[in-house]
Each structure stands twice: as structure tokens, then as C-alpha cells.
Amino acid sequence: MGAKNVCLMTDKNLSKLPPVQVAMDSLVKNGIPFTVYDNVRVEPTDSSFMEAIEFAQKGAFDAYVAVGGGSTMDTCKAANLYASSPHSDFLDYVSAPIGKGKPVSVPLKPLIAVPTTSGTGSETTGVAIFDYEHLKVKIGITSRAIKPTLGLIDPLHTLHMPARVVANSGFDVLCHALESYTTLPYHLRSPCPSNPITRPAYQGSNPISDIWAIHALRIVAKYLKRAVRNPDDLEARSHMHLASAFAGIGFGNAGVHLCHGMSYPISGLVKMYKAKDYNVDHPLVPHGLSVVLTSPAVFTFTAQMFPERYLEMAEILGADTRTARIQDAGLVLADTLRKFLFDLDVDDGLAAVGYSKADIPALVKGTLPQERVTKLAPRPQSEEDLAALFEASMKLY
């Protein structure tokens, strides 16, 4: 790439671990000057994005390397975008209705993404997610222009993840696969854009994304429990690392729907809950956990559009569907998910991460701006529907 001035982005925790050392050694060995930015926040906010953007604008970098999970890769995408478009206001590229959702028309610098979780699949997507603190809601920047130039998927990097990080990032892979396989089909999405530049990054389910989603789901079913239970199981962790990228290619084109739309306020409105195994100084409901806690309720609610697909997914996850009735597809998948989550010691619903019925109006309010994903749900939903889904997710077992 001919880079002469590289920005290596990571977080404080990873900056002391081998994956970052490997990247730095490689840059040194190849005589490429670089500067490290290690102030990425786990579950980034608009202010943590702004800090990284300011660093990138001052540094005048000609390439970026992001070493970390989704938080690091997304922060780096945002830094690259706004350093390449220095006169833009921060909300210009943020998705509507909170931002202006302008199309990106400036060229960006090369970005190499090196994931260390098995996880977000952010190395494959044109999405960067953050907490918008003013509204206490997660929102994103979505554009093909911010997709990394290259992803380096090295399974050895996953051996540094503690068990709950493996589990929670694995639930993100699980839901990416389940949701992208059941988003509204691409030919039913409306309105059709008048110009390709305004076509959304998330297209709806389509024959190509379907292949990636279902393949990723099979890997999760086979390897996630092993990867969580045994930190040295390189085979299981390698497969989960690939599944993360496979699911990313699937949902990065098809999109996701209600589990993700509803997860953003669950993360954003967190009170006191601090997830085990995360080395952070702030309350945190990890993204994958916030996504999976509503999955039994969501898939019960949305099953009528594609019941055959719901039974197919339940079967992949271990259910015996030979005698299942098609009208029970959602319930069968929901029960299968509950068993899967119970086996992996997942907290018993939203109540266990600090929410009660009194929080439901705020959770619904935080879901409403997530139109880029909620509109892709295979069943339209009213505010009452969303409230009922949050209520049904208060307790899982």
C-alpha cells in the first residue's frame, strides 16, 4: 500500500497483549513508521469516537490498522472517515433519524482490520456503532465506503479471550446469522432508491447472504460451546473466528432486525450491571449479550413470514423438528434458543442485567430510532408490540 505513516488503533487492555505486539513487530520489521492510539472505549460513545477522530485528523495518517474487537474496528472506521472528510459535521454521516445519513463521496485511506474477538464481523462490514450519550441510545454510521480494505483473521488472536467474552461475542455471531437469514427479502424492501448511491447498506435477505448466514449458524451450533468451555481448544476458537467473518458477510449485505434494534437501548441505558470477564471501568452489558436476551421473544413474534426457515434454524441448533407443526415454528426455535443459552450460563433475562417493567417505556423509546434495522424485520411492529417483547424478555427460563 506504500504507507509511510500508519495509525495503529487498539484498546488499553489489548495494547498489552500479543495480538498488538504481533502487529507492531510486523510494522517495525518492515520499516513502516506508525503511531499507536490505545484509547478506544469498549462499547464506544460519540465522545470516544470524537477523541479518536481528532487524533486521526492531527496525525494525517495514510493508512490504519485496527487490532481488537468491534469497538476498535468501528472506532477506526469512524476516525478514517472523518479524517478523510475534515469539514463534515459529526452527525452528517450518522444514520437517520438521529443523524443526516449523507452518502459518503470522499475517498478514504486503506484500513486493515485485525479482529481479536469472534464477534462482530466488523472486519467485513460498512458499519460503525456507538452510544449516542445525549439520547442514551446506540446508533451507527452505515456506508460501503467505510468497509475495511483488508481483514486479517488469525485464530491465534482468539486465545486471549476470557470465557464470557467468547460466549457474548459468539452470541453476536449467532444473532447475525439468525437475523440476516430472516430479514425481509430484498425484493420486498421499499421504497426502491432512485439512485444506487442511496441504496442502504442493508439490503434484506437474499440468496447470497443466505448461504453465509446458514453456514455460520452450523459452525456456531457445533463449536460455540466448546470454544467457551475450553480456552485452549484452538479448533473450536478457529472455527468461531471464521464464523464471525462468514456471518459478517451475510448480515453486512442482508442486515439484521429486531434483536439488534432492541439491543441498542439495552446496552445504552445500562445502570449498574458489569459483565464478568470484561476489564472496564464503567457499567457494561456487552453487545452480544444485549442482542441474545431478546432472541426467544423476537423469533416467536416474527415466525409467520418464514416458518420453514425457523424450523430449519431450530434443527441446526439441535432441535428434533420431525413432528413439529409449521405454525409452532417460532415457539420451537425460541425453546431451542433458551436451552442453548441456559447451557451457556446466560443471565436469566433483562431482569438479571438490571431492568424492570418500569424501564420498558424507555427501552421502547430507544428502539424507535433504529429504523435502519427494525424496518427489516419480517413482521411490522407497533410500540405496544415492542413493549410486549421487552416484557417477555425480562425472564428467559
Short mmCIF file of C-alpha atoms in Angstrom, two decimals:
data_model
loop_
_atom_site.label_atom_id
_atom_site.label_comp_id
_atom_site.label_asym_id
_atom_site.label_seq_id
_atom_site.Cartn_x
_atom_site.Cartn_y
_atom_site.Cartn_z
CA MET A 1 0.00 0.00 0.00
CA GLY A 2 3.06 2.26 0.16
CA ALA A 3 2.08 3.53 3.61
CA LYS A 4 4.54 5.89 5.32
CA ASN A 5 2.56 6.99 8.38
CA VAL A 6 0.27 4.39 9.94
CA CYS A 7 -2.19 4.72 12.81
CA LEU A 8 -2.47 1.50 14.86
CA MET A 9 -5.68 1.56 16.92
CA THR A 10 -6.47 -0.67 19.88
CA ASP A 11 -7.76 -0.52 23.47
CA LYS A 12 -5.83 -0.26 26.76
CA ASN A 13 -6.36 -3.92 27.62
CA LEU A 14 -5.26 -5.34 24.25
CA SER A 15 -2.32 -2.97 23.96
CA LYS A 16 -0.51 -5.20 26.50
CA LEU A 17 -1.39 -8.50 24.74
CA PRO A 18 0.30 -10.49 21.95
CA PRO A 19 -2.05 -9.55 19.05
CA VAL A 20 -0.96 -5.89 19.24
CA GLN A 21 2.68 -6.90 19.73
CA VAL A 22 2.50 -9.07 16.59
CA ALA A 23 1.16 -6.12 14.56
CA MET A 24 3.80 -3.71 15.93
CA ASP A 25 6.62 -6.21 15.32
CA SER A 26 5.48 -6.60 11.72
CA LEU A 27 5.38 -2.84 11.13
CA VAL A 28 8.83 -2.39 12.72
CA LYS A 29 10.31 -5.31 10.74
CA ASN A 30 9.03 -3.81 7.50
CA GLY A 31 10.27 -0.32 8.32
CA ILE A 32 6.82 1.30 8.36
CA PRO A 33 6.50 4.27 10.74
CA PHE A 34 3.42 4.06 12.97
CA THR A 35 1.74 5.72 15.94
CA VAL A 36 -0.37 3.79 18.47
CA TYR A 37 -3.77 5.05 19.63
CA ASP A 38 -4.90 2.85 22.54
CA ASN A 39 -7.73 4.93 23.95
CA VAL A 40 -10.56 3.04 22.26
CA ARG A 41 -13.53 2.60 24.63
CA VAL A 42 -15.13 -0.84 24.86
CA GLU A 43 -18.68 -0.10 23.63
CA PRO A 44 -17.68 3.30 22.13
CA THR A 45 -19.56 6.58 22.59
CA ASP A 46 -19.81 9.65 20.37
CA SER A 47 -17.22 11.36 22.60
CA SER A 48 -14.80 8.40 22.39
CA PHE A 49 -15.27 8.42 18.58
CA MET A 50 -14.59 12.19 18.52
CA GLU A 51 -11.38 11.76 20.50
CA ALA A 52 -10.11 9.15 18.01
CA ILE A 53 -11.23 11.33 15.07
CA GLU A 54 -9.28 14.29 16.45
CA PHE A 55 -6.20 12.08 16.87
CA ALA A 56 -6.56 10.87 13.26
CA GLN A 57 -7.07 14.39 11.87
CA LYS A 58 -3.94 15.68 13.65
CA GLY A 59 -1.87 12.65 12.64
CA ALA A 60 -2.50 12.95 8.87
CA PHE A 61 -2.17 9.16 8.53
CA ASP A 62 -2.05 7.43 5.16
CA ALA A 63 -3.27 4.02 6.45
CA TYR A 64 -4.89 2.48 9.51
CA VAL A 65 -4.54 -0.84 11.33
CA ALA A 66 -7.28 -1.74 13.84
CA VAL A 67 -6.41 -4.56 16.26
CA GLY A 68 -9.29 -5.52 18.54
CA GLY A 69 -12.96 -6.34 18.70
CA GLY A 70 -15.86 -4.47 17.12
CA SER A 71 -15.28 -1.46 19.36
CA THR A 72 -11.77 -0.92 17.99
CA MET A 73 -12.62 -1.66 14.35
CA ASP A 74 -15.68 0.64 14.45
CA THR A 75 -13.74 3.46 16.12
CA CYS A 76 -11.05 3.15 13.46
CA LYS A 77 -13.63 3.23 10.62
CA ALA A 78 -15.09 6.45 12.06
CA ALA A 79 -11.62 8.00 12.51
CA ASN A 80 -10.70 7.17 8.91
CA LEU A 81 -13.99 8.59 7.59
CA TYR A 82 -13.91 11.93 9.41
CA ALA A 83 -10.16 12.43 8.94
CA SER A 84 -10.81 11.98 5.20
CA SER A 85 -13.74 14.42 5.35
CA PRO A 86 -12.45 17.03 7.82
CA HIS A 87 -15.10 19.66 7.09
CA SER A 88 -18.03 17.35 7.83
CA ASP A 89 -20.10 17.74 10.95
CA PHE A 90 -20.16 14.57 13.10
CA LEU A 91 -23.89 13.95 12.52
CA ASP A 92 -23.55 14.28 8.72
CA TYR A 93 -22.79 10.57 8.23
CA VAL A 94 -24.69 9.18 11.23
CA SER A 95 -27.78 7.19 10.22
CA ALA A 96 -31.16 8.92 10.14
CA PRO A 97 -33.33 9.79 12.06
CA ILE A 98 -30.67 10.88 14.59
CA GLY A 99 -28.07 11.94 12.01
CA LYS A 100 -28.35 13.19 8.43
CA GLY A 101 -27.31 9.85 6.86
CA LYS A 102 -25.46 11.57 3.99
CA PRO A 103 -23.82 9.30 1.40
CA VAL A 104 -20.01 9.20 1.62
CA SER A 105 -18.44 10.67 -1.51
CA VAL A 106 -14.83 11.23 -0.30
CA PRO A 107 -12.06 8.64 -0.80
CA LEU A 108 -10.87 7.01 2.46
CA LYS A 109 -7.43 5.70 3.39
CA PRO A 110 -6.71 1.93 3.47
CA LEU A 111 -7.78 0.23 6.71
CA ILE A 112 -6.57 -3.21 7.76
CA ALA A 113 -8.83 -4.81 10.39
CA VAL A 114 -7.41 -7.50 12.67
CA PRO A 115 -10.24 -8.95 14.80
CA THR A 116 -9.42 -10.39 18.23
CA THR A 117 -12.96 -11.48 19.14
CA SER A 118 -15.34 -13.82 17.35
CA GLY A 119 -17.78 -11.46 17.33
CA THR A 120 -18.94 -8.57 15.44
CA GLY A 121 -17.65 -9.47 11.97
CA SER A 122 -16.81 -5.77 11.77
CA GLU A 123 -13.81 -6.59 9.59
CA THR A 124 -16.31 -7.38 6.79
CA THR A 125 -18.91 -4.61 7.18
CA GLY A 126 -19.51 -0.96 6.37
CA VAL A 127 -20.99 -0.22 9.80
CA ALA A 128 -19.62 1.59 12.87
CA ILE A 129 -21.79 1.55 16.03
CA PHE A 130 -21.55 3.85 19.05
CA ASP A 131 -23.55 5.05 22.07
CA TYR A 132 -25.02 8.50 21.44
CA GLU A 133 -24.76 9.72 25.01
CA HIS A 134 -27.14 12.66 24.73
CA LEU A 135 -30.05 10.28 23.92
CA LYS A 136 -28.61 7.21 25.73
CA VAL A 137 -29.06 5.16 22.56
CA LYS A 138 -26.79 3.19 20.26
CA ILE A 139 -26.75 4.32 16.64
CA GLY A 140 -24.50 3.76 13.65
CA ILE A 141 -22.68 5.10 10.64
CA THR A 142 -23.55 2.85 7.70
CA SER A 143 -21.79 3.06 4.34
CA ARG A 144 -19.96 0.72 1.99
CA ALA A 145 -17.19 3.35 1.91
CA ILE A 146 -16.04 2.52 5.46
CA LYS A 147 -15.61 -1.22 4.89
CA PRO A 148 -12.04 -2.24 5.76
CA THR A 149 -9.72 -2.72 2.80
CA LEU A 150 -8.48 -5.99 4.27
CA GLY A 151 -9.36 -8.26 7.19
CA LEU A 152 -6.69 -10.49 8.76
CA ILE A 153 -8.37 -13.38 10.55
CA ASP A 154 -5.79 -15.08 12.76
CA PRO A 155 -7.22 -17.72 15.11
CA LEU A 156 -4.25 -17.40 17.49
CA HIS A 157 -5.59 -13.96 18.43
CA THR A 158 -8.70 -15.56 19.91
CA LEU A 159 -6.75 -17.48 22.56
CA HIS A 160 -6.59 -14.30 24.66
CA MET A 161 -10.36 -14.07 25.17
CA PRO A 162 -11.81 -15.00 28.58
CA ALA A 163 -14.79 -17.38 28.63
CA ARG A 164 -17.59 -14.77 28.91
CA VAL A 165 -16.08 -12.70 26.11
CA VAL A 166 -16.10 -15.82 23.91
CA ALA A 167 -19.72 -16.51 24.87
CA ASN A 168 -21.03 -12.96 24.43
CA SER A 169 -19.20 -12.30 21.18
CA GLY A 170 -20.37 -15.73 19.97
CA PHE A 171 -23.98 -14.71 20.66
CA ASP A 172 -23.46 -11.79 18.29
CA VAL A 173 -22.43 -14.28 15.58
CA LEU A 174 -25.47 -16.43 16.42
CA CYS A 175 -27.88 -13.50 16.09
CA HIS A 176 -26.19 -12.12 12.96
CA ALA A 177 -26.87 -15.49 11.33
CA LEU A 178 -30.43 -15.94 12.67
CA GLU A 179 -31.49 -12.37 11.92
CA SER A 180 -29.93 -11.97 8.47
CA TYR A 181 -31.50 -15.27 7.36
CA THR A 182 -34.92 -13.96 8.39
CA THR A 183 -34.79 -10.28 7.37
CA LEU A 184 -37.40 -9.01 4.95
CA PRO A 185 -36.47 -10.39 1.49
CA TYR A 186 -34.61 -7.84 -0.64
CA HIS A 187 -37.34 -7.56 -3.29
CA LEU A 188 -39.95 -6.61 -0.64
CA ARG A 189 -37.88 -3.78 0.83
CA SER A 190 -39.29 -0.37 -0.06
CA PRO A 191 -39.06 2.26 -1.29
CA CYS A 192 -36.61 1.38 -4.06
CA PRO A 193 -33.87 4.03 -4.23
CA SER A 194 -33.91 6.34 -7.24
CA ASN A 195 -30.11 6.20 -7.43
CA PRO A 196 -27.72 3.40 -6.37
CA ILE A 197 -25.73 5.78 -4.12
CA THR A 198 -28.75 5.99 -1.80
CA ARG A 199 -29.26 2.24 -1.64
CA PRO A 200 -29.00 1.16 2.00
CA ALA A 201 -26.04 -0.98 3.09
CA TYR A 202 -28.59 -3.47 4.44
CA GLN A 203 -30.49 -5.00 1.52
CA GLY A 204 -32.75 -7.59 3.13
CA SER A 205 -32.32 -11.37 2.89
CA ASN A 206 -31.09 -12.59 -0.48
CA PRO A 207 -29.80 -15.84 -1.94
CA ILE A 208 -26.13 -14.94 -1.44
CA SER A 209 -26.36 -13.73 2.16
CA ASP A 210 -28.49 -16.77 2.99
CA ILE A 211 -25.57 -19.10 2.19
CA TRP A 212 -23.21 -17.25 4.55
CA ALA A 213 -25.80 -17.00 7.33
CA ILE A 214 -26.75 -20.66 7.37
CA HIS A 215 -23.11 -21.77 7.14
CA ALA A 216 -22.19 -19.53 10.09
CA LEU A 217 -25.13 -20.91 12.10
CA ARG A 218 -23.94 -24.51 11.57
CA ILE A 219 -20.47 -23.57 12.88
CA VAL A 220 -21.93 -21.81 15.94
CA ALA A 221 -24.06 -24.87 16.71
CA LYS A 222 -21.05 -27.15 16.50
CA TYR A 223 -18.28 -25.09 18.10
CA LEU A 224 -19.50 -22.23 20.34
CA LYS A 225 -19.97 -24.33 23.50
CA ARG A 226 -16.55 -25.92 23.04
CA ALA A 227 -14.89 -22.52 22.46
CA VAL A 228 -16.42 -21.13 25.67
CA ARG A 229 -15.62 -24.13 27.85
CA ASN A 230 -12.01 -24.72 26.83
CA PRO A 231 -9.71 -21.72 26.26
CA ASP A 232 -7.10 -23.96 24.61
CA ASP A 233 -9.46 -25.51 22.05
CA LEU A 234 -7.81 -23.93 19.02
CA GLU A 235 -10.01 -25.88 16.60
CA ALA A 236 -13.24 -24.54 18.14
CA ARG A 237 -11.94 -20.98 18.51
CA SER A 238 -10.59 -21.01 14.93
CA HIS A 239 -13.95 -22.07 13.56
CA MET A 240 -15.79 -19.43 15.62
CA HIS A 241 -13.39 -16.76 14.34
CA LEU A 242 -14.23 -17.73 10.77
CA ALA A 243 -17.94 -17.98 11.57
CA SER A 244 -17.80 -14.38 12.76
CA ALA A 245 -16.50 -13.26 9.36
CA PHE A 246 -18.95 -15.52 7.48
CA ALA A 247 -21.91 -14.12 9.41
CA GLY A 248 -20.49 -10.62 8.82
CA ILE A 249 -20.54 -11.15 5.06
CA GLY A 250 -24.14 -12.38 5.43
CA PHE A 251 -25.58 -9.62 7.61
CA GLY A 252 -23.28 -6.95 6.14
CA ASN A 253 -25.35 -7.32 2.98
CA ALA A 254 -28.74 -8.54 4.23
CA GLY A 255 -28.90 -6.66 7.54
CA VAL A 256 -30.27 -7.64 10.94
CA HIS A 257 -33.60 -6.86 12.58
CA LEU A 258 -35.28 -6.79 16.00
CA CYS A 259 -32.74 -8.50 18.29
CA HIS A 260 -30.24 -5.86 17.21
CA GLY A 261 -32.73 -2.97 17.10
CA MET A 262 -33.87 -3.73 20.66
CA SER A 263 -30.33 -4.41 21.91
CA TYR A 264 -29.13 -0.85 21.43
CA PRO A 265 -31.20 0.66 24.28
CA ILE A 266 -30.44 -2.41 26.46
CA SER A 267 -26.73 -1.54 26.18
CA GLY A 268 -27.24 2.21 26.14
CA LEU A 269 -29.45 2.50 29.24
CA VAL A 270 -27.32 0.19 31.42
CA LYS A 271 -27.41 1.14 35.12
CA MET A 272 -25.09 -0.87 37.37
CA TYR A 273 -24.58 -4.18 35.59
CA LYS A 274 -20.94 -5.11 34.94
CA ALA A 275 -20.36 -8.20 32.85
CA LYS A 276 -17.96 -10.83 34.16
CA ASP A 277 -14.55 -11.11 32.43
CA TYR A 278 -14.63 -7.55 30.97
CA ASN A 279 -11.83 -5.30 32.17
CA VAL A 280 -13.67 -1.93 32.03
CA ASP A 281 -14.27 0.92 34.45
CA HIS A 282 -17.92 1.54 33.54
CA PRO A 283 -21.19 -0.43 33.75
CA LEU A 284 -21.49 -2.67 30.68
CA VAL A 285 -24.00 -5.00 29.05
CA PRO A 286 -21.80 -6.46 26.28
CA HIS A 287 -23.28 -6.09 22.80
CA GLY A 288 -23.69 -9.84 22.13
CA LEU A 289 -25.46 -10.36 25.45
CA SER A 290 -27.82 -7.43 24.86
CA VAL A 291 -28.70 -8.91 21.46
CA VAL A 292 -29.34 -12.50 22.51
CA LEU A 293 -31.50 -11.82 25.58
CA THR A 294 -34.49 -10.84 23.39
CA SER A 295 -33.97 -13.60 20.80
CA PRO A 296 -36.56 -16.11 22.12
CA ALA A 297 -39.27 -13.41 22.23
CA VAL A 298 -38.27 -11.91 18.85
CA PHE A 299 -38.25 -15.21 16.97
CA THR A 300 -41.59 -16.23 18.47
CA PHE A 301 -43.05 -12.90 17.27
CA THR A 302 -41.59 -12.88 13.74
CA ALA A 303 -42.03 -16.51 12.68
CA GLN A 304 -45.09 -16.16 10.47
CA MET A 305 -43.20 -14.83 7.43
CA PHE A 306 -40.72 -17.72 7.05
CA PRO A 307 -41.85 -20.58 9.33
CA GLU A 308 -39.87 -23.15 7.31
CA ARG A 309 -36.67 -21.20 7.91
CA TYR A 310 -37.37 -21.04 11.64
CA LEU A 311 -37.71 -24.82 11.84
CA GLU A 312 -34.56 -25.22 9.74
CA MET A 313 -32.61 -22.99 12.17
CA ALA A 314 -34.02 -24.82 15.20
CA GLU A 315 -32.93 -28.13 13.70
CA ILE A 316 -29.39 -26.84 13.06
CA LEU A 317 -29.26 -25.74 16.72
CA GLY A 318 -30.14 -29.26 17.86
CA ALA A 319 -33.96 -29.47 17.96
CA ASP A 320 -35.83 -32.54 16.77
CA THR A 321 -38.28 -30.95 14.34
CA ARG A 322 -39.67 -34.13 12.73
CA THR A 323 -43.03 -33.84 14.44
CA ALA A 324 -43.11 -30.03 14.79
CA ARG A 325 -46.09 -28.20 13.31
CA ILE A 326 -45.32 -25.34 10.94
CA GLN A 327 -47.49 -22.94 12.99
CA ASP A 328 -45.29 -23.66 16.05
CA ALA A 329 -42.03 -22.79 14.24
CA GLY A 330 -41.37 -19.65 16.31
CA LEU A 331 -42.01 -21.41 19.61
CA VAL A 332 -39.79 -24.34 18.63
CA LEU A 333 -36.90 -22.02 17.73
CA ALA A 334 -37.44 -19.96 20.92
CA ASP A 335 -37.31 -23.07 23.12
CA THR A 336 -34.19 -24.28 21.31
CA LEU A 337 -32.52 -20.90 21.92
CA ARG A 338 -33.50 -20.92 25.62
CA LYS A 339 -31.89 -24.33 26.08
CA PHE A 340 -28.77 -23.20 24.19
CA LEU A 341 -28.46 -20.07 26.38
CA PHE A 342 -29.17 -21.98 29.60
CA ASP A 343 -26.39 -24.46 28.76
CA LEU A 344 -24.01 -21.49 28.41
CA ASP A 345 -24.94 -19.89 31.77
CA VAL A 346 -26.56 -16.80 30.28
CA ASP A 347 -28.20 -14.37 32.73
CA ASP A 348 -31.92 -15.02 33.19
CA GLY A 349 -33.31 -12.27 31.01
CA LEU A 350 -33.35 -8.48 31.17
CA ALA A 351 -34.24 -8.54 34.89
CA ALA A 352 -30.87 -10.19 35.60
CA VAL A 353 -28.97 -7.30 33.94
CA GLY A 354 -30.84 -4.69 35.96
CA TYR A 355 -34.08 -3.86 34.13
CA SER A 356 -37.67 -3.98 35.37
CA LYS A 357 -41.15 -3.36 33.92
CA ALA A 358 -40.77 0.31 34.82
CA ASP A 359 -37.93 0.59 32.24
CA ILE A 360 -39.99 -0.71 29.31
CA PRO A 361 -41.17 2.71 28.03
CA ALA A 362 -37.55 3.96 27.92
CA LEU A 363 -36.39 0.75 26.19
CA VAL A 364 -39.15 1.12 23.57
CA LYS A 365 -38.26 4.79 23.06
CA GLY A 366 -34.63 3.79 22.48
CA THR A 367 -35.66 1.20 19.88
CA LEU A 368 -37.77 3.58 17.76
CA PRO A 369 -34.80 5.43 16.16
CA GLN A 370 -33.28 2.11 14.98
CA GLU A 371 -35.19 2.21 11.70
CA ARG A 372 -32.25 1.03 9.58
CA VAL A 373 -32.71 -2.39 11.22
CA THR A 374 -36.25 -2.53 12.64
CA LYS A 375 -37.69 -1.88 9.17
CA LEU A 376 -36.04 -5.12 8.01
CA ALA A 377 -37.99 -7.27 10.49
CA PRO A 378 -40.22 -9.74 8.66
CA ARG A 379 -43.21 -8.52 10.70
CA PRO A 380 -44.01 -4.83 11.31
CA GLN A 381 -44.14 -3.86 14.96
CA SER A 382 -46.07 -1.21 16.94
CA GLU A 383 -44.84 0.40 20.15
CA GLU A 384 -47.17 -1.98 22.01
CA ASP A 385 -45.56 -4.95 20.25
CA LEU A 386 -42.09 -3.76 21.25
CA ALA A 387 -43.23 -3.27 24.86
CA ALA A 388 -44.61 -6.82 24.90
CA LEU A 389 -41.31 -8.18 23.50
CA PHE A 390 -39.28 -6.40 26.19
CA GLU A 391 -41.69 -7.70 28.85
CA ALA A 392 -41.42 -11.26 27.52
CA SER A 393 -37.62 -10.95 27.68
CA MET A 394 -37.46 -9.94 31.36
CA LYS A 395 -37.12 -13.63 32.29
CA LEU A 396 -35.81 -16.33 29.93
CA TYR A 397 -36.11 -19.61 31.79
#
